[in-house]
PDB file of C-alpha atoms in Angstrom:
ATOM      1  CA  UNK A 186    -109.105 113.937  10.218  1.00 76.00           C
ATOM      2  CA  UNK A 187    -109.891 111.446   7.502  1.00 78.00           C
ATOM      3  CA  UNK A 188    -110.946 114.068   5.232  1.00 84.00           C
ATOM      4  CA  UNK A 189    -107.621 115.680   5.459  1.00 87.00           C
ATOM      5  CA  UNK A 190    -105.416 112.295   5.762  1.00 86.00           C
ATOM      6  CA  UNK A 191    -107.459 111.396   2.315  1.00 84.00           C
ATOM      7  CA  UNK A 192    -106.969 114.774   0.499  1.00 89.00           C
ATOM      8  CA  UNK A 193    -105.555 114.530  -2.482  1.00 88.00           C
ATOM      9  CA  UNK A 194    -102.554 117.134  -1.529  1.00 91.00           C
ATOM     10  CA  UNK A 195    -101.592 113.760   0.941  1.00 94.00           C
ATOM     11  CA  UNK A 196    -101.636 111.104  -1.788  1.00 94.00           C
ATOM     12  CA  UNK A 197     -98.325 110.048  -1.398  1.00 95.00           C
ATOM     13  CA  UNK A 198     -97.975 110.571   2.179  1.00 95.00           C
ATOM     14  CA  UNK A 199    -101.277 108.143   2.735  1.00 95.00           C
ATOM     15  CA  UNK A 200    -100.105 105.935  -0.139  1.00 96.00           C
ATOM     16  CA  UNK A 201     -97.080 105.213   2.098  1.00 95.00           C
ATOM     17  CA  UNK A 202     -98.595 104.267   5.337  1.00 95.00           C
ATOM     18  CA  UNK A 203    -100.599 102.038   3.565  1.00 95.00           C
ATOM     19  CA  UNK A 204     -97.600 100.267   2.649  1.00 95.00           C
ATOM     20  CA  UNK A 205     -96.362 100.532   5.983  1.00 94.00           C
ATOM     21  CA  UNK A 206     -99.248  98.833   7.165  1.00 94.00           C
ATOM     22  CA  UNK A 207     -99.582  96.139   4.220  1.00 94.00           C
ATOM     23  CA  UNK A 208     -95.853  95.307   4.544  1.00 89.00           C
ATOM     24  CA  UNK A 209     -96.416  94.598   8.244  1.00 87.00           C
ATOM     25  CA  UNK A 210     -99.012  92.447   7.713  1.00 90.00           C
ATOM     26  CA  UNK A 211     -97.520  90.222   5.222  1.00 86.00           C
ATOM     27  CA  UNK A 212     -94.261  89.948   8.148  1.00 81.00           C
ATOM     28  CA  UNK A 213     -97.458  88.825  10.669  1.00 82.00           C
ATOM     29  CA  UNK A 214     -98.289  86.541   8.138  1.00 82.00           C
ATOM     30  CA  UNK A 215     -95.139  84.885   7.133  1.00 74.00           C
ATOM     31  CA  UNK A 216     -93.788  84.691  10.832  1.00 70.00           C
ATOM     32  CA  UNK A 217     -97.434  82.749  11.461  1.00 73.00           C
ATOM     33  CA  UNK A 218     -96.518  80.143   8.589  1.00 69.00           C
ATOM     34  CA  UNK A 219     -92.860  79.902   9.441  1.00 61.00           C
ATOM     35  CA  UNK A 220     -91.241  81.914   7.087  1.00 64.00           C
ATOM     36  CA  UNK A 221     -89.362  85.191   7.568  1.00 64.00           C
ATOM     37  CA  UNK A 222     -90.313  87.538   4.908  1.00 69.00           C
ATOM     38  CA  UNK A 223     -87.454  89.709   5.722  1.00 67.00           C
ATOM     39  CA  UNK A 224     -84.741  87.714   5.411  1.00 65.00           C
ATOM     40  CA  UNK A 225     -86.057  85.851   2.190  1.00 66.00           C
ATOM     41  CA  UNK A 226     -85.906  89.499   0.850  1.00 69.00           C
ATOM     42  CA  UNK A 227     -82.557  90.430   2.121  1.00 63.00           C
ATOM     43  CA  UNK A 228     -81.050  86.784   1.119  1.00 61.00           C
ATOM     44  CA  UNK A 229     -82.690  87.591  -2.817  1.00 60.00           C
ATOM     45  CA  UNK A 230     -81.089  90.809  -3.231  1.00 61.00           C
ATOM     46  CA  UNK A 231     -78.567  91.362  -4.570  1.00 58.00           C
ATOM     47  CA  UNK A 232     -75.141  92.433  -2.551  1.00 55.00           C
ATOM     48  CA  UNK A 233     -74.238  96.069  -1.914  1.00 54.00           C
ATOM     49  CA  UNK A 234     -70.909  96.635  -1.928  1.00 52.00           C
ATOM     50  CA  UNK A 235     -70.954  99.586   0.651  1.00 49.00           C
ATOM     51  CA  UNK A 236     -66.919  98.856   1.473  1.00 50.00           C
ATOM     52  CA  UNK A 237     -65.649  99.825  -1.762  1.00 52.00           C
ATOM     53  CA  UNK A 238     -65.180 103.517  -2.559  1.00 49.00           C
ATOM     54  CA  UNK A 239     -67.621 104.968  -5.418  1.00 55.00           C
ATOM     55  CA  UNK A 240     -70.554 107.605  -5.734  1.00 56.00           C
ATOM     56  CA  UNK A 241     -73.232 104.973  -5.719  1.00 60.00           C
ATOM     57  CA  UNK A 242     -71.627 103.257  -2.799  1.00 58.00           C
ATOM     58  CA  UNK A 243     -71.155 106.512  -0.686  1.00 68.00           C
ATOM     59  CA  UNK A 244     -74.729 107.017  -0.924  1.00 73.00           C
ATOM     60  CA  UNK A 245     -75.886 103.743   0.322  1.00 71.00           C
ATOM     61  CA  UNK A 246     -73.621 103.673   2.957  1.00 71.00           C
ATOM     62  CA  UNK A 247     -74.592 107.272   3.828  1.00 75.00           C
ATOM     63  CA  UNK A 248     -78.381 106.027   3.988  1.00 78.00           C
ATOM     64  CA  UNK A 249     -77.322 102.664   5.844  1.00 75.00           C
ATOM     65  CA  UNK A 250     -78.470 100.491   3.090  1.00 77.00           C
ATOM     66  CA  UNK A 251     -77.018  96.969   3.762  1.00 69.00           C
ATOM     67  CA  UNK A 252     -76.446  97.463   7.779  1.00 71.00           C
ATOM     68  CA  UNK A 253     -80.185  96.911   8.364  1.00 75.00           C
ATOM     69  CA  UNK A 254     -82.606  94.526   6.832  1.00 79.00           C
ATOM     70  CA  UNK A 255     -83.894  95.896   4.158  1.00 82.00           C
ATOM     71  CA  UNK A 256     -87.760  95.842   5.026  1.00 86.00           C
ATOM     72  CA  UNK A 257     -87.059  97.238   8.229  1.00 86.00           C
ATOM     73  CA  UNK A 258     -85.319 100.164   6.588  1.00 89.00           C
ATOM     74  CA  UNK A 259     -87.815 100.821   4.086  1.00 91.00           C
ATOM     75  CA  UNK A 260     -90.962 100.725   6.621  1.00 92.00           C
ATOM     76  CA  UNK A 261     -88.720 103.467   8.350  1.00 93.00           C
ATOM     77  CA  UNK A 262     -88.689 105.269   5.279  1.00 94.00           C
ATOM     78  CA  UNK A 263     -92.157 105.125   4.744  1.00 95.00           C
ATOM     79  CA  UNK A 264     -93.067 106.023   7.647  1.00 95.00           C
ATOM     80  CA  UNK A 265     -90.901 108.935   8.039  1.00 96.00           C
ATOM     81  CA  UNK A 266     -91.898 109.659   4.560  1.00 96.00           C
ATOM     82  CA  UNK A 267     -95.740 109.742   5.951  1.00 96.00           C
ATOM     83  CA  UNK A 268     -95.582 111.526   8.571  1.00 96.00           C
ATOM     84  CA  UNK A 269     -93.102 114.310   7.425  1.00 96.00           C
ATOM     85  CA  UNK A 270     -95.676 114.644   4.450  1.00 95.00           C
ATOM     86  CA  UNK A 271     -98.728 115.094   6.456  1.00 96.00           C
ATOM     87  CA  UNK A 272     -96.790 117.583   9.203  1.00 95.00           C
ATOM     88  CA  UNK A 273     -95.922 120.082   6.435  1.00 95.00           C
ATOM     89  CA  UNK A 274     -99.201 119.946   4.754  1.00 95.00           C
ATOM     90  CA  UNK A 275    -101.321 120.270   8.370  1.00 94.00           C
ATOM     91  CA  UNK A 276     -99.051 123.221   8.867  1.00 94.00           C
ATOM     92  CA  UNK A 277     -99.218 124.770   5.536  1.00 91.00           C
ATOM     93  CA  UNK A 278    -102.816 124.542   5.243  1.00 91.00           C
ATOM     94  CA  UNK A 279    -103.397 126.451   8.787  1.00 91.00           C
ATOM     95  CA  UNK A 280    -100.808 129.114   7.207  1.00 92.00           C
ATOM     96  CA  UNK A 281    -102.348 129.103   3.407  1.00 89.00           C
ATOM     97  CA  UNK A 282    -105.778 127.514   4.266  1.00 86.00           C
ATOM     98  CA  UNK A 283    -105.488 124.553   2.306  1.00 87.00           C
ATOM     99  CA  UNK A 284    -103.038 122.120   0.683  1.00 91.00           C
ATOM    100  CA  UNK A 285    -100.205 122.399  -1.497  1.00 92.00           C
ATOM    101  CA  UNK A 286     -99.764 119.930  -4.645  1.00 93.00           C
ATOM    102  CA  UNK A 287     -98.538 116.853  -3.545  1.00 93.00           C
ATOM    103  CA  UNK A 288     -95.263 116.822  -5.809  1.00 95.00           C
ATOM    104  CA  UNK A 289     -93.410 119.819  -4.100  1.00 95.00           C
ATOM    105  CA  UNK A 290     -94.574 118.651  -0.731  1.00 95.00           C
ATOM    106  CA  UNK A 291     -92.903 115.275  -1.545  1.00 96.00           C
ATOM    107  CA  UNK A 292     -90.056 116.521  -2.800  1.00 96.00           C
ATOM    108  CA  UNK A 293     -89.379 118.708   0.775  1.00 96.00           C
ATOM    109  CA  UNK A 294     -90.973 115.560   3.319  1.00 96.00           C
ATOM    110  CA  UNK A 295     -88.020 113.724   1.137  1.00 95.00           C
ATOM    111  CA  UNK A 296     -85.103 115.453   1.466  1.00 95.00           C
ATOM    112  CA  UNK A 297     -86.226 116.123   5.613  1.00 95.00           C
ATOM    113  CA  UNK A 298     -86.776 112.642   5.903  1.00 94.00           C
ATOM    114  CA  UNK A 299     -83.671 111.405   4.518  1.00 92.00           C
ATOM    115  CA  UNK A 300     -81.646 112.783   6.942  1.00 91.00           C
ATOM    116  CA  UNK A 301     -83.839 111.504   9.974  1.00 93.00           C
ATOM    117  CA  UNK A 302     -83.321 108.016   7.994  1.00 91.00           C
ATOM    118  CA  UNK A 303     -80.021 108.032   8.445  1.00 89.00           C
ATOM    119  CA  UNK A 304     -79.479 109.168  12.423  1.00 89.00           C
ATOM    120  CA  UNK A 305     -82.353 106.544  12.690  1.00 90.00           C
ATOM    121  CA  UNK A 306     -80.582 103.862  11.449  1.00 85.00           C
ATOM    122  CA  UNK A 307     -77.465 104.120  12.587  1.00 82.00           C
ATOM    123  CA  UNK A 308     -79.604 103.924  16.100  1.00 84.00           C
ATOM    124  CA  UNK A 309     -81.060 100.847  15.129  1.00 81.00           C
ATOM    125  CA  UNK A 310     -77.989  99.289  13.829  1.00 71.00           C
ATOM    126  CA  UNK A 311     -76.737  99.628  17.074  1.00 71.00           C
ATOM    127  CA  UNK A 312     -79.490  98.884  19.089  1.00 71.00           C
ATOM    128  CA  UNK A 313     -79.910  95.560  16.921  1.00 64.00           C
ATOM    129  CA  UNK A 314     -76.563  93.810  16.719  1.00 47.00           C
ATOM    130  CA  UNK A 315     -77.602  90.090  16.083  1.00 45.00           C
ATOM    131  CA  UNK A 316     -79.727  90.360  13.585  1.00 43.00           C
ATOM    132  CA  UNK A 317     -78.705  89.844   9.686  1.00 45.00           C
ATOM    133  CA  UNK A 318     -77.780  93.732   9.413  1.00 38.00           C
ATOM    134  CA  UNK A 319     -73.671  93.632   9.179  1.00 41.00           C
ATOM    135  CA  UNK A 320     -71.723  94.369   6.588  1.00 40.00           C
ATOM    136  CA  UNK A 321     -71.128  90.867   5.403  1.00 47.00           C
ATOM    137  CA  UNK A 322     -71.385  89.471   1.854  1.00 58.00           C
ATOM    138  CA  UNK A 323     -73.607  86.744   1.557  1.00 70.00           C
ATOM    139  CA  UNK A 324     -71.267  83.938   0.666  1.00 73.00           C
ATOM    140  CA  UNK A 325     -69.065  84.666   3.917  1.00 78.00           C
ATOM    141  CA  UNK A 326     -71.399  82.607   5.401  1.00 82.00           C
ATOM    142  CA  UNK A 327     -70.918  79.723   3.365  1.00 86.00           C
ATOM    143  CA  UNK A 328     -69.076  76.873   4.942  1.00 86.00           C
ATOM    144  CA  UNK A 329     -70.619  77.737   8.872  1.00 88.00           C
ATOM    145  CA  UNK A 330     -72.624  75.838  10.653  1.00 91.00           C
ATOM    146  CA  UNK A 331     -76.289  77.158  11.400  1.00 90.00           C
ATOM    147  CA  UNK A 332     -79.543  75.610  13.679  1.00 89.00           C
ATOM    148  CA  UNK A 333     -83.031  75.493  12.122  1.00 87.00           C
ATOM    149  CA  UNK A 334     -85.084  78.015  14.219  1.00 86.00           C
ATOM    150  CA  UNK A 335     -88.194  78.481  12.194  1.00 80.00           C
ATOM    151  CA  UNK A 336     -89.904  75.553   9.988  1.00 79.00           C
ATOM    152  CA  UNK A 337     -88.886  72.486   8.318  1.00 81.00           C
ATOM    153  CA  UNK A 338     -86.612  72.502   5.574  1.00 83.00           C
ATOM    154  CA  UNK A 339     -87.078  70.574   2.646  1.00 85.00           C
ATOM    155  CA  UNK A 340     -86.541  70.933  -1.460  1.00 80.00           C
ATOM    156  CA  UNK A 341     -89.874  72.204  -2.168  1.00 82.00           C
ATOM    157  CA  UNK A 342     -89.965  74.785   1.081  1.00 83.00           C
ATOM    158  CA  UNK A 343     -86.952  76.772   2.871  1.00 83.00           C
ATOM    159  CA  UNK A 344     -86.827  77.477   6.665  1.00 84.00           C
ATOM    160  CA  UNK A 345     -85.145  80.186   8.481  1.00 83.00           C
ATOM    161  CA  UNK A 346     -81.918  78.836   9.712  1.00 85.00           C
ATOM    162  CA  UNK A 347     -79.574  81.497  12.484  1.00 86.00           C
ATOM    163  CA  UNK A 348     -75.814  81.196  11.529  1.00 87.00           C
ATOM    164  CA  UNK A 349     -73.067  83.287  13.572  1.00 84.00           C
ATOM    165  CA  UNK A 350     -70.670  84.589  11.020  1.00 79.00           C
ATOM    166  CA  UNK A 351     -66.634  85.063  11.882  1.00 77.00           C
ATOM    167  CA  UNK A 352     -67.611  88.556  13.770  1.00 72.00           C
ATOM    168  CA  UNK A 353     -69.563  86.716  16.248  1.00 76.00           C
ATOM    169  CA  UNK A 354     -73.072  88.586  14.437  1.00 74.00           C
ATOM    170  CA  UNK A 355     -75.659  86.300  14.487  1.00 77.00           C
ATOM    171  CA  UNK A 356     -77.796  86.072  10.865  1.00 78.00           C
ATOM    172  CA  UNK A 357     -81.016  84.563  10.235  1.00 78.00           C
ATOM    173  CA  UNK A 358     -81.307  83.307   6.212  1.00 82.00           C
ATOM    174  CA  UNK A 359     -83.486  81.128   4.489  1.00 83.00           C
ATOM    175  CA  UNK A 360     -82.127  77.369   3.656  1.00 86.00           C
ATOM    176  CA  UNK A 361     -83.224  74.310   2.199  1.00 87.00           C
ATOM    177  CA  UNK A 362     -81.182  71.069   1.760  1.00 89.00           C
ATOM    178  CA  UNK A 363     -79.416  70.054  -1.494  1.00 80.00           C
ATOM    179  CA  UNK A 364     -81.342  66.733  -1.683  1.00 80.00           C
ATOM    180  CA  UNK A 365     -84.761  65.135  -0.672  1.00 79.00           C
ATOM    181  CA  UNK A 366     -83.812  65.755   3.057  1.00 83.00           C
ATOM    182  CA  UNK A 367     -86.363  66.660   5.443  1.00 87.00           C
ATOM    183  CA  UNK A 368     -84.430  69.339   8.195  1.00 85.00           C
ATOM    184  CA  UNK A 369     -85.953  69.540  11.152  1.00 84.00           C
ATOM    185  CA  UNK A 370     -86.316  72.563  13.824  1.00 86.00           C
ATOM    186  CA  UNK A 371     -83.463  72.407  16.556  1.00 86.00           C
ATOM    187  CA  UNK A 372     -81.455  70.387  13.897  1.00 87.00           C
ATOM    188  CA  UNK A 373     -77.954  71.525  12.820  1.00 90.00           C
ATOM    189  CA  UNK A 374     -76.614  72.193   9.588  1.00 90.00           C
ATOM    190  CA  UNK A 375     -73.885  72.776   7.297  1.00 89.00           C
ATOM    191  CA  UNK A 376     -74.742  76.139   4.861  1.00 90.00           C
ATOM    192  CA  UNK A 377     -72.306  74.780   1.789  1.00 85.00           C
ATOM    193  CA  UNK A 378     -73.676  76.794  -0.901  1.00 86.00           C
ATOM    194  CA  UNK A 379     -76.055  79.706  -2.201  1.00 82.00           C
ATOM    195  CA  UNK A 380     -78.602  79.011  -5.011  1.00 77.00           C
ATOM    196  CA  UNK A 381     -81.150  81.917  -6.127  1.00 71.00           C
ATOM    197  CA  UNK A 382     -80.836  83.995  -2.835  1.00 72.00           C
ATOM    198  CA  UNK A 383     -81.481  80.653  -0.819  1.00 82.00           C
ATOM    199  CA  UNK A 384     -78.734  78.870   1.288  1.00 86.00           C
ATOM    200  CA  UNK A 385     -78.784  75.139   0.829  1.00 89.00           C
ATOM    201  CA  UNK A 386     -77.516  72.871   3.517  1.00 90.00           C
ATOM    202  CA  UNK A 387     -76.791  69.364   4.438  1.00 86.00           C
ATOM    203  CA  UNK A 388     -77.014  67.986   7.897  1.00 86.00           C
ATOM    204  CA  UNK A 389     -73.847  68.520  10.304  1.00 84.00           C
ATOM    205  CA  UNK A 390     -72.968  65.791  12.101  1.00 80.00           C
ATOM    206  CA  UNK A 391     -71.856  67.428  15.019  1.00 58.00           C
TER     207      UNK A 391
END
């Protein structure tokens, strides 16, 4: 088995469920120091404008890019990627008796995996309707009020803060306050601006 998942015919395919697995490790990690890797990635990126018409935003919005958190939708990639790859080269090398290249097989696990990406997705954006996956530009969600769920926010160090936009969605971004503040968890806050992908706050007196 490890002879064939090693191969170099599977290079890619292994090469992505290593990432798989790496990328879930660092998401152990940072939930066990109080950070949330994935939304400190989605809140640096930059915003896709899925809503407006175009070829570049057809295709994202095809592939649900922007309605799920992006590290969730790239592990699903991978993984689909991965597992696509090695499927058609098990079954061409009991038809051929051995492996392909690794480019063509690529090309083909890509364009069936794709596809899957997308049903997939739109499952999960359904299934998961309170997480930071709407359609909502990041600055919408300046001037709400959030709660401090994970960590304690300071200048040198953001903590994950959950923030319910206009829709009734519930996100989860990382935010720091504006001055030598220390935020607390459980403590509410006012998200009054957006500076490098990071919200910053100020305590909200209510």
């Amino acid at each position: 088995m490890w002879d064939f998942i090693l191969a170099s015919g599977n290079l890619p395919f292994s090469l992505a469920f290593v990432l798989v697995c790496a990328i879930g490790l660092l998401q152990l990690l940072s939930l066990l120091l109080g950070l949330g890797l994935s939304e400190l990635i989605d809140t640096a990126l930059p915003d896709l404008d899925i809503d407006n018409p175009g070829f570049f935003a057809n295709g994202f919005n095809w592939l649900c890019l922007g309605r799920l958190p992006f590290l969730i939708w790239l592990l699903l990639w991978l993984l689909l990627f991965a597992i696509i790859g090695w499927t058609l080269q098990w079954l061409l090398m009991n038809l051929l008796g051995g492996l392909l290249p690794p480019l063509p097989v690529a090309i083909a696990a890509l364009a069936v995996s794709l596809p899957l990406q997308r049903r997939l997705s739109l499952l999960l954006v359904k299934l998961l309707p309170t997480t930071e996956t709407n359609a909502v530009f990041q600055r919408e969600l300046i001037g709400l009020v959030g709660e401090v769920v994970i960590g304690e926010a300071s200048r040198e160090r953001a903590a994950e803060v959950s923030v319910t936009d206009k829709q009734g969605h519930k996100h989860y971004v990382m935010a720091k306050p504006y001055d030598d503040l220390v935020l607390s968890q459980g403590q509410q806050v006012l998200l009054f601006d957006l500076e490098e992908g990071i919200y910053l706050v100020s305590p909200y007196p209510g």
